[in-house]
């Protein structure tokens, strides 16, 4: 079907909707219930099963056979419309009830057009941009037949060793919630069912980011206060934005695997929050309940996951093999299976899959990597970069003055690594390298490139193969020495060096824990040798996690952190270097000095001898290298006139420099006393503003019961009575402009002293 006939069909459906009895029939929940009545137990269990579409998942039957046998409700990891349509035809034409399939894939930061990695998108502090980028990702995915993405990943991460930190929005629940909601809006569109929207999935519920020492998949131990105040809010925000599905996490939460955790999946998600969509397990996580030493065998695993609240089993076929037996033996009533199936069917109806099951192959060429998508990817990479240092205003470079530029480093021209982890599987994307980017942006400048050193992972993981990372055969010693020297020689004969160092794409993401924050390989030595040439050096950091850059901060005048910037990497970096774009991103994570400080986050509690907070270690300051929210600009800003009114805080920002630029106004609060200790600072509002030279703007932040409420295990959801609140507004979490006020009974904007049960925790299972 062509794109136009899709709309024509849609319009026809809309026309029939006028008749009330037809409107009733179109109701997805009603339609799901009607369909369910016709289904056999086996057909129901088929809908609860997601089958792997790649050879990666061993299965005696092919995906076609599984679909033909009505043993699949969804297919995982297919990414081309031809395969999608082939399987969809089997589902629609060859099964008794013609139920279409959901095709799920990890479209995390773009499909063909690759945007910066999610942590970078969060560094833009620009939810509207995040929403637009995810809308592009949705449109491209849908054109390729993908109708379900396993995004957004909304796990709070406070340990830079954890590789999956790059897939979320960082350490803060307030920023994380805003970014989570924006992603859902972008992916799902105004409502599910549009031709350019995909079903979103909030993952990994919940607490995955608290893995001990950042070791991926490891158990998390999270007390109630942290769960409710820190780890849950981005999930709740995704839910409030209408997210259609949740994914249960791999790890144990307080010794109960998240995929068998009724507290998480039923008590909180469905009973407290009223989630009406469906939960899919993480890949193989149902089967893994045995590995955890939680379930005794696969049948028990199926029982535990199903009764805890997992609707769909991703890839492990544990439901397929065991649920029918559990129903027949009476351990699970068929009515419970019905309850699991209904939201899956309703979602398929809501998405319009019964009316439009197929991918329109003819759209692909025009939609994937469309010029306007690439333009947005360039803007996104510009807006997510964070300027960490700019001594002597080395940046921006002028296009005439810098006559010869040396671009040096193993990541500067590495297409794969500039794209980042979770570049969509199955579609080949490319990134513009930095040498090319500079040539395009500043054609008058002479650019030469030398890689200098190479980087390898010590232990490659399955993801290296899966995502098509570059092969890693180390250079022989003689070649390594030669390449190093070539880079130093190039620096010597150039006017300025852009040194691009960091980590390979797959050094972060899944199964990519780091036990050190040192530059991998011989990059540190390369940096020291290049700086020793005496040439002006700009360090461009291409990395997912923060690295130990203490030496660089002491010796390199300019440092621009671009993360893994995506398809338009080279252009966007060049735009920033030459001032065609203004850096305005801010760190969504606290940047430690070294690995020994991990985990580290700004919203910690105050304790004994706070004046010695920075002197807790004997070897060096225990403060971070850069605080949460930090980022410089090529211009300067001043905050003034902080005013606190009932329900609102206002502040004036002025661009005090001679260039236009962006600033992110950030509001932090601290509760001075109360039922429990609260963090020294908590973000409660932000706004990114663009200001012309000497322009001023007054920014308003709502500050009412919603912002002041927190959760305490003694008091449930709560706003303190008559407590004092400190307020700071400024350009990072060390903001100095201060005011305070007292929460009063009488102020309706601050309803005090009354527990609000809307986010109450049910009792934990014993
Ligand atoms: C990851 C999920 C992902 C799933 C499907 C798992 O290994 O933890 O984040 O969505 O695979 O690819």
Short mmCIF file of N, CA, C and O in Angstrom, two decimals, residues 263-379:
data_model
loop_
_atom_site.label_atom_id
_atom_site.label_comp_id
_atom_site.label_asym_id
_atom_site.label_seq_id
_atom_site.Cartn_x
_atom_site.Cartn_y
_atom_site.Cartn_z
N UNK A 263 6.24 -6.86 43.40
CA UNK A 263 6.20 -5.51 43.97
C UNK A 263 6.35 -4.47 42.87
O UNK A 263 5.57 -3.53 42.75
N UNK A 264 7.35 -4.70 41.99
CA UNK A 264 7.57 -3.73 40.91
C UNK A 264 6.45 -3.78 39.87
O UNK A 264 5.88 -2.76 39.49
N UNK A 265 6.19 -5.00 39.38
CA UNK A 265 5.39 -5.12 38.16
C UNK A 265 3.89 -5.09 38.40
O UNK A 265 3.13 -4.74 37.50
N UNK A 266 3.49 -5.45 39.60
CA UNK A 266 2.05 -5.43 39.87
C UNK A 266 1.71 -4.34 40.89
O UNK A 266 0.91 -3.45 40.61
N UNK A 267 2.34 -4.41 42.05
CA UNK A 267 1.95 -3.46 43.11
C UNK A 267 2.19 -2.02 42.68
O UNK A 267 1.31 -1.17 42.77
N UNK A 268 3.40 -1.75 42.23
CA UNK A 268 3.72 -0.36 41.88
C UNK A 268 3.14 -0.01 40.51
O UNK A 268 2.36 0.93 40.36
N UNK A 269 3.56 -0.78 39.50
CA UNK A 269 3.26 -0.38 38.12
C UNK A 269 1.75 -0.40 37.81
O UNK A 269 1.21 0.55 37.25
N UNK A 270 1.10 -1.48 38.17
CA UNK A 270 -0.32 -1.57 37.79
C UNK A 270 -1.24 -1.03 38.87
O UNK A 270 -2.13 -0.22 38.59
N UNK A 271 -1.00 -1.46 40.13
CA UNK A 271 -1.95 -1.05 41.17
C UNK A 271 -1.78 0.41 41.58
O UNK A 271 -2.75 1.16 41.67
N UNK A 272 -0.54 0.80 41.84
CA UNK A 272 -0.32 2.19 42.26
C UNK A 272 -0.45 3.17 41.11
O UNK A 272 -1.09 4.20 41.22
N UNK A 273 0.22 2.86 40.02
CA UNK A 273 0.32 3.83 38.93
C UNK A 273 -0.75 3.63 37.86
O UNK A 273 -0.91 4.46 36.97
N UNK A 274 -1.44 2.52 37.90
CA UNK A 274 -2.54 2.31 36.96
C UNK A 274 -2.10 2.06 35.53
O UNK A 274 -2.83 2.39 34.58
N UNK A 275 -0.92 1.46 35.33
CA UNK A 275 -0.44 1.18 33.96
C UNK A 275 -1.38 0.19 33.27
O UNK A 275 -1.73 -0.84 33.82
N UNK A 276 -1.76 0.53 32.03
CA UNK A 276 -2.74 -0.32 31.32
C UNK A 276 -2.11 -1.02 30.12
O UNK A 276 -2.78 -1.78 29.42
N UNK A 277 -0.85 -0.74 29.84
CA UNK A 277 -0.20 -1.38 28.70
C UNK A 277 0.34 -2.76 29.07
O UNK A 277 -0.20 -3.41 29.97
N UNK A 278 1.41 -3.19 28.41
CA UNK A 278 1.95 -4.50 28.78
C UNK A 278 3.45 -4.45 29.05
O UNK A 278 4.14 -3.53 28.63
N UNK A 279 3.88 -5.47 29.79
CA UNK A 279 5.29 -5.57 30.20
C UNK A 279 5.94 -6.68 29.39
O UNK A 279 5.41 -7.79 29.31
N UNK A 280 7.09 -6.38 28.81
CA UNK A 280 7.88 -7.41 28.15
C UNK A 280 9.11 -7.63 29.03
O UNK A 280 9.62 -6.69 29.65
N UNK A 281 9.56 -8.87 29.10
CA UNK A 281 10.78 -9.12 29.88
C UNK A 281 11.98 -8.63 29.08
O UNK A 281 11.89 -8.45 27.87
N UNK A 282 13.11 -8.43 29.72
CA UNK A 282 14.33 -8.24 28.95
C UNK A 282 14.67 -9.59 28.29
O UNK A 282 14.11 -10.64 28.64
N UNK A 283 15.59 -9.55 27.32
CA UNK A 283 15.86 -10.75 26.53
C UNK A 283 16.33 -11.90 27.42
O UNK A 283 17.31 -11.75 28.16
N UNK A 284 15.64 -13.00 27.36
CA UNK A 284 15.95 -14.23 28.11
C UNK A 284 15.77 -14.09 29.63
O UNK A 284 16.14 -14.99 30.38
N UNK A 285 15.24 -12.97 30.08
CA UNK A 285 15.20 -12.73 31.53
C UNK A 285 14.22 -13.67 32.23
O UNK A 285 14.39 -13.95 33.41
N UNK A 286 13.20 -14.17 31.50
CA UNK A 286 12.27 -15.12 32.16
C UNK A 286 13.04 -16.42 32.45
O UNK A 286 13.06 -16.91 33.58
N UNK A 287 13.71 -16.92 31.44
CA UNK A 287 14.52 -18.13 31.63
C UNK A 287 15.56 -17.91 32.73
O UNK A 287 15.85 -18.78 33.54
N UNK A 288 16.11 -16.70 32.77
CA UNK A 288 17.18 -16.39 33.73
C UNK A 288 16.73 -16.47 35.19
O UNK A 288 17.57 -16.47 36.09
N UNK A 289 15.43 -16.51 35.41
CA UNK A 289 14.99 -16.60 36.81
C UNK A 289 15.54 -17.86 37.46
O UNK A 289 15.73 -17.93 38.67
N UNK A 290 15.83 -18.86 36.62
CA UNK A 290 16.48 -20.08 37.13
C UNK A 290 17.94 -19.77 37.48
O UNK A 290 18.44 -20.12 38.55
N UNK A 291 18.61 -19.06 36.56
CA UNK A 291 20.01 -18.69 36.79
C UNK A 291 20.18 -17.94 38.10
O UNK A 291 21.15 -18.13 38.83
N UNK A 292 19.23 -17.08 38.41
CA UNK A 292 19.31 -16.27 39.64
C UNK A 292 19.24 -17.14 40.91
O UNK A 292 19.48 -16.64 42.00
N UNK A 293 18.83 -18.38 40.75
CA UNK A 293 18.58 -19.18 41.94
C UNK A 293 17.28 -18.76 42.59
O UNK A 293 17.11 -18.81 43.81
N UNK A 294 16.34 -18.33 41.76
CA UNK A 294 15.05 -17.85 42.24
C UNK A 294 13.98 -18.88 41.86
O UNK A 294 13.28 -19.40 42.72
N UNK A 295 13.91 -19.22 40.58
CA UNK A 295 12.99 -20.25 40.14
C UNK A 295 13.72 -21.59 40.12
O UNK A 295 14.93 -21.64 39.87
N UNK A 296 12.98 -22.67 40.36
CA UNK A 296 13.64 -23.98 40.45
C UNK A 296 13.91 -24.58 39.07
O UNK A 296 14.87 -25.34 38.90
N UNK A 297 13.07 -24.27 38.10
CA UNK A 297 13.25 -24.79 36.74
C UNK A 297 12.47 -23.88 35.78
O UNK A 297 11.78 -22.95 36.23
N UNK A 298 12.57 -24.09 34.47
CA UNK A 298 11.89 -23.18 33.53
C UNK A 298 10.39 -23.07 33.78
O UNK A 298 9.80 -21.99 33.63
N UNK A 299 9.76 -24.16 34.18
CA UNK A 299 8.32 -24.09 34.44
C UNK A 299 8.04 -23.14 35.61
O UNK A 299 7.14 -22.29 35.56
N UNK A 300 8.85 -23.26 36.65
CA UNK A 300 8.70 -22.37 37.79
C UNK A 300 9.01 -20.92 37.38
O UNK A 300 8.37 -19.97 37.85
N UNK A 301 9.99 -20.77 36.48
CA UNK A 301 10.34 -19.42 36.00
C UNK A 301 9.14 -18.81 35.28
O UNK A 301 8.80 -17.63 35.49
N UNK A 302 8.49 -19.60 34.42
CA UNK A 302 7.31 -19.09 33.71
C UNK A 302 6.23 -18.71 34.72
O UNK A 302 5.60 -17.65 34.61
N UNK A 303 6.04 -19.54 35.71
CA UNK A 303 5.03 -19.28 36.74
C UNK A 303 5.33 -17.95 37.45
O UNK A 303 4.47 -17.09 37.61
N UNK A 304 6.60 -17.80 37.85
CA UNK A 304 6.97 -16.62 38.66
C UNK A 304 6.88 -15.33 37.85
O UNK A 304 6.42 -14.31 38.35
N UNK A 305 7.35 -15.38 36.60
CA UNK A 305 7.30 -14.16 35.78
C UNK A 305 5.85 -13.80 35.47
O UNK A 305 5.45 -12.64 35.57
N UNK A 306 5.06 -14.81 35.12
CA UNK A 306 3.66 -14.54 34.74
C UNK A 306 2.88 -14.00 35.93
O UNK A 306 2.14 -13.02 35.81
N UNK A 307 3.06 -14.59 37.08
CA UNK A 307 2.28 -14.13 38.23
C UNK A 307 2.82 -12.82 38.78
O UNK A 307 2.08 -12.06 39.42
N UNK A 308 4.08 -12.51 38.50
CA UNK A 308 4.62 -11.21 38.96
C UNK A 308 4.11 -10.07 38.10
O UNK A 308 3.99 -8.94 38.57
N UNK A 309 3.83 -10.36 36.80
CA UNK A 309 3.30 -9.28 35.96
C UNK A 309 3.99 -9.10 34.63
O UNK A 309 3.81 -8.06 33.99
N UNK A 310 4.78 -10.08 34.19
CA UNK A 310 5.40 -9.98 32.86
C UNK A 310 4.41 -10.54 31.84
O UNK A 310 4.06 -11.72 31.89
N UNK A 311 3.98 -9.72 30.88
CA UNK A 311 3.03 -10.20 29.88
C UNK A 311 3.72 -10.99 28.78
O UNK A 311 3.20 -12.00 28.32
N UNK A 312 4.86 -10.47 28.33
CA UNK A 312 5.49 -11.09 27.15
C UNK A 312 6.91 -11.53 27.47
O UNK A 312 7.67 -10.79 28.09
N UNK A 313 7.23 -12.73 27.04
CA UNK A 313 8.55 -13.33 27.27
C UNK A 313 9.43 -13.03 26.06
O UNK A 313 9.16 -13.51 24.96
N UNK A 314 10.47 -12.25 26.27
CA UNK A 314 11.35 -11.90 25.16
C UNK A 314 12.38 -13.01 24.94
O UNK A 314 13.23 -13.26 25.79
N UNK A 315 12.25 -13.67 23.82
CA UNK A 315 13.28 -14.56 23.25
C UNK A 315 13.48 -15.91 23.93
O UNK A 315 14.00 -16.83 23.31
N UNK A 316 13.08 -16.09 25.19
CA UNK A 316 13.50 -17.34 25.84
C UNK A 316 12.54 -18.52 25.60
O UNK A 316 12.89 -19.65 25.90
N UNK A 317 11.35 -18.25 25.12
CA UNK A 317 10.32 -19.28 24.85
C UNK A 317 9.94 -20.07 26.11
O UNK A 317 9.40 -21.17 26.03
N UNK A 318 10.22 -19.50 27.26
CA UNK A 318 9.87 -20.20 28.51
C UNK A 318 8.35 -20.23 28.69
O UNK A 318 7.79 -21.21 29.18
N UNK A 319 7.68 -19.15 28.30
CA UNK A 319 6.21 -19.15 28.35
C UNK A 319 5.65 -20.18 27.37
O UNK A 319 4.75 -20.95 27.70
N UNK A 320 6.19 -20.15 26.16
CA UNK A 320 5.69 -21.03 25.12
C UNK A 320 5.76 -22.50 25.56
O UNK A 320 4.85 -23.29 25.34
N UNK A 321 6.85 -22.83 26.21
CA UNK A 321 7.06 -24.23 26.59
C UNK A 321 6.33 -24.63 27.88
O UNK A 321 6.19 -25.82 28.15
N UNK A 322 5.94 -23.67 28.70
CA UNK A 322 5.47 -24.05 30.03
C UNK A 322 4.10 -23.54 30.46
O UNK A 322 3.50 -24.10 31.38
N UNK A 323 3.60 -22.46 29.84
CA UNK A 323 2.37 -21.88 30.38
C UNK A 323 1.16 -22.81 30.23
O UNK A 323 0.33 -22.91 31.15
N UNK A 324 1.10 -23.51 29.09
CA UNK A 324 -0.08 -24.38 28.90
C UNK A 324 -0.12 -25.44 30.00
O UNK A 324 -1.19 -25.70 30.59
N UNK A 325 1.02 -26.02 30.32
CA UNK A 325 1.09 -27.02 31.38
C UNK A 325 0.66 -26.44 32.73
O UNK A 325 -0.06 -27.08 33.50
N UNK A 326 1.07 -25.20 32.96
CA UNK A 326 0.72 -24.56 34.24
C UNK A 326 -0.79 -24.32 34.33
O UNK A 326 -1.38 -24.42 35.41
N UNK A 327 -1.40 -24.02 33.19
CA UNK A 327 -2.86 -23.81 33.19
C UNK A 327 -3.56 -25.16 33.37
O UNK A 327 -4.48 -25.29 34.18
N UNK A 328 -3.06 -26.14 32.63
CA UNK A 328 -3.73 -27.46 32.70
C UNK A 328 -3.63 -28.05 34.10
O UNK A 328 -4.56 -28.69 34.58
N UNK A 329 -2.53 -27.80 34.79
CA UNK A 329 -2.40 -28.36 36.14
C UNK A 329 -3.13 -27.50 37.17
O UNK A 329 -3.11 -27.82 38.36
N UNK A 330 -3.70 -26.39 36.73
CA UNK A 330 -4.47 -25.55 37.65
C UNK A 330 -3.63 -24.54 38.42
O UNK A 330 -4.15 -23.79 39.25
N UNK A 331 -2.31 -24.52 38.16
CA UNK A 331 -1.48 -23.57 38.92
C UNK A 331 -1.73 -22.12 38.49
O UNK A 331 -1.63 -21.21 39.29
N UNK A 332 -2.01 -21.95 37.21
CA UNK A 332 -2.37 -20.61 36.74
C UNK A 332 -3.76 -20.71 36.11
O UNK A 332 -3.95 -21.49 35.18
N UNK A 333 -4.73 -19.95 36.61
CA UNK A 333 -6.05 -20.00 35.97
C UNK A 333 -6.00 -19.38 34.58
O UNK A 333 -5.23 -18.45 34.35
N UNK A 334 -6.82 -19.90 33.68
CA UNK A 334 -6.78 -19.34 32.32
C UNK A 334 -7.17 -17.86 32.33
O UNK A 334 -6.70 -17.07 31.50
N UNK A 335 -7.98 -17.49 33.31
CA UNK A 335 -8.36 -16.06 33.40
C UNK A 335 -7.12 -15.19 33.61
O UNK A 335 -7.08 -14.03 33.15
N UNK A 336 -6.10 -15.73 34.27
CA UNK A 336 -4.88 -14.94 34.48
C UNK A 336 -4.14 -14.77 33.15
O UNK A 336 -3.57 -13.72 32.86
N UNK A 337 -4.17 -15.83 32.33
CA UNK A 337 -3.55 -15.73 30.99
C UNK A 337 -4.31 -14.68 30.17
O UNK A 337 -3.71 -13.86 29.48
N UNK A 338 -5.64 -14.71 30.28
CA UNK A 338 -6.44 -13.72 29.54
C UNK A 338 -6.01 -12.30 29.91
O UNK A 338 -5.88 -11.43 29.05
N UNK A 339 -5.81 -12.09 31.19
CA UNK A 339 -5.41 -10.75 31.65
C UNK A 339 -4.05 -10.35 31.08
O UNK A 339 -3.78 -9.17 30.84
N UNK A 340 -3.19 -11.35 30.88
CA UNK A 340 -1.87 -11.04 30.30
C UNK A 340 -1.99 -10.71 28.81
O UNK A 340 -1.27 -9.86 28.29
N UNK A 341 -2.90 -11.40 28.13
CA UNK A 341 -3.01 -11.25 26.67
C UNK A 341 -3.73 -9.95 26.28
O UNK A 341 -3.37 -9.28 25.31
N UNK A 342 -4.76 -9.61 27.07
CA UNK A 342 -5.63 -8.49 26.67
C UNK A 342 -4.88 -7.20 26.33
O UNK A 342 -5.12 -6.62 25.26
N UNK A 343 -3.98 -6.74 27.19
CA UNK A 343 -3.31 -5.47 26.83
C UNK A 343 -2.43 -5.57 25.58
O UNK A 343 -2.23 -4.57 24.89
N UNK A 344 -1.96 -6.78 25.27
CA UNK A 344 -1.15 -6.93 24.05
C UNK A 344 -2.06 -6.77 22.83
O UNK A 344 -1.75 -6.02 21.89
N UNK A 345 -3.20 -7.43 22.88
CA UNK A 345 -4.16 -7.30 21.76
C UNK A 345 -4.66 -5.87 21.65
O UNK A 345 -4.73 -5.30 20.55
N UNK A 346 -4.99 -5.28 22.80
CA UNK A 346 -5.52 -3.90 22.77
C UNK A 346 -4.49 -2.96 22.18
O UNK A 346 -4.82 -2.04 21.42
N UNK A 347 -3.22 -3.18 22.51
CA UNK A 347 -2.16 -2.32 21.95
C UNK A 347 -2.11 -2.47 20.44
O UNK A 347 -1.99 -1.48 19.70
N UNK A 348 -2.23 -3.70 19.95
CA UNK A 348 -2.21 -3.91 18.50
C UNK A 348 -3.40 -3.20 17.83
O UNK A 348 -3.25 -2.63 16.75
N UNK A 349 -4.54 -3.25 18.48
CA UNK A 349 -5.69 -2.53 17.92
C UNK A 349 -5.44 -1.03 17.97
O UNK A 349 -5.68 -0.30 17.00
N UNK A 350 -4.97 -0.57 19.13
CA UNK A 350 -4.73 0.88 19.31
C UNK A 350 -3.75 1.38 18.24
O UNK A 350 -3.86 2.49 17.76
N UNK A 351 -2.78 0.55 17.89
CA UNK A 351 -1.78 0.97 16.90
C UNK A 351 -2.29 0.88 15.46
O UNK A 351 -1.56 1.23 14.52
N UNK A 352 -3.48 0.38 15.31
CA UNK A 352 -4.03 0.27 13.95
C UNK A 352 -3.39 -0.85 13.15
O UNK A 352 -3.48 -0.89 11.91
N UNK A 353 -2.75 -1.81 13.83
CA UNK A 353 -2.05 -2.87 13.09
C UNK A 353 -3.00 -3.78 12.33
O UNK A 353 -2.64 -4.34 11.29
N UNK A 354 -4.21 -3.96 12.85
CA UNK A 354 -5.15 -4.83 12.14
C UNK A 354 -5.56 -4.20 10.81
O UNK A 354 -5.82 -4.89 9.84
N UNK A 355 -5.60 -2.86 10.79
CA UNK A 355 -5.96 -2.16 9.55
C UNK A 355 -4.75 -2.00 8.64
O UNK A 355 -4.85 -2.05 7.42
N UNK A 356 -3.58 -1.76 9.23
CA UNK A 356 -2.37 -1.47 8.44
C UNK A 356 -1.21 -2.33 8.94
O UNK A 356 -0.29 -1.84 9.58
N UNK A 357 -1.24 -3.61 8.64
CA UNK A 357 -0.19 -4.47 9.22
C UNK A 357 1.17 -4.35 8.53
O UNK A 357 2.19 -4.68 9.13
N UNK A 358 1.19 -3.89 7.27
CA UNK A 358 2.42 -4.03 6.48
C UNK A 358 3.24 -2.76 6.41
O UNK A 358 2.71 -1.65 6.48
N UNK A 359 4.53 -2.97 6.21
CA UNK A 359 5.42 -1.84 5.96
C UNK A 359 5.28 -1.44 4.49
O UNK A 359 5.14 -2.30 3.63
N UNK A 360 5.29 -0.16 4.25
CA UNK A 360 5.23 0.33 2.88
C UNK A 360 6.67 0.47 2.37
O UNK A 360 7.34 1.47 2.62
N UNK A 361 7.12 -0.59 1.67
CA UNK A 361 8.54 -0.64 1.27
C UNK A 361 8.95 0.55 0.42
O UNK A 361 10.10 0.98 0.44
N UNK A 362 7.98 1.11 -0.30
CA UNK A 362 8.34 2.19 -1.23
C UNK A 362 8.73 3.46 -0.49
O UNK A 362 9.33 4.36 -1.05
N UNK A 363 8.38 3.56 0.80
CA UNK A 363 8.71 4.79 1.53
C UNK A 363 10.16 4.85 1.98
O UNK A 363 10.68 5.91 2.28
N UNK A 364 10.76 3.67 2.05
CA UNK A 364 12.04 3.60 2.72
C UNK A 364 13.09 4.54 2.14
O UNK A 364 13.73 5.30 2.86
N UNK A 365 13.21 4.51 0.82
CA UNK A 365 14.28 5.28 0.19
C UNK A 365 14.16 6.76 0.52
O UNK A 365 15.14 7.45 0.80
N UNK A 366 12.93 7.28 0.50
CA UNK A 366 12.77 8.71 0.72
C UNK A 366 12.90 9.09 2.19
O UNK A 366 13.35 10.18 2.52
N UNK A 367 12.53 8.18 3.07
CA UNK A 367 12.46 8.54 4.49
C UNK A 367 13.80 8.34 5.21
O UNK A 367 14.24 9.18 5.99
N UNK A 368 14.45 7.22 4.94
CA UNK A 368 15.67 6.90 5.70
C UNK A 368 16.80 7.86 5.35
O UNK A 368 17.18 7.99 4.19
N UNK A 369 17.29 8.53 6.34
CA UNK A 369 18.40 9.47 6.15
C UNK A 369 18.02 10.68 5.33
O UNK A 369 18.88 11.29 4.67
N UNK A 370 16.74 11.06 5.34
CA UNK A 370 16.29 12.23 4.56
C UNK A 370 17.10 13.47 4.97
O UNK A 370 17.51 13.58 6.12
N UNK A 371 17.31 14.38 4.02
CA UNK A 371 18.15 15.56 4.34
C UNK A 371 17.69 16.31 5.58
O UNK A 371 18.50 16.75 6.39
N UNK A 372 16.36 16.43 5.77
CA UNK A 372 15.91 17.19 6.95
C UNK A 372 16.20 16.42 8.24
O UNK A 372 16.41 17.02 9.30
N UNK A 373 16.26 15.10 8.14
CA UNK A 373 16.62 14.32 9.32
C UNK A 373 18.10 14.55 9.66
O UNK A 373 18.47 14.70 10.81
N UNK A 374 18.92 14.54 8.61
CA UNK A 374 20.36 14.76 8.82
C UNK A 374 20.61 16.16 9.38
O UNK A 374 21.48 16.35 10.22
N UNK A 375 19.83 17.12 8.91
CA UNK A 375 20.00 18.48 9.45
C UNK A 375 19.72 18.50 10.95
O UNK A 375 20.42 19.13 11.72
N UNK A 376 18.68 17.76 11.32
CA UNK A 376 18.35 17.73 12.76
C UNK A 376 19.44 17.00 13.54
O UNK A 376 19.78 17.38 14.67
N UNK A 377 20.01 15.96 12.94
CA UNK A 377 21.09 15.23 13.62
C UNK A 377 22.29 16.16 13.84
O UNK A 377 22.97 16.09 14.87
N UNK A 378 22.52 17.05 12.91
CA UNK A 378 23.64 18.01 13.04
C UNK A 378 23.35 18.99 14.18
O UNK A 378 24.21 19.25 15.03
N UNK A 379 22.13 19.49 14.20
CA UNK A 379 21.75 20.42 15.29
C UNK A 379 21.84 19.71 16.63
O UNK A 379 22.33 20.26 17.63
#
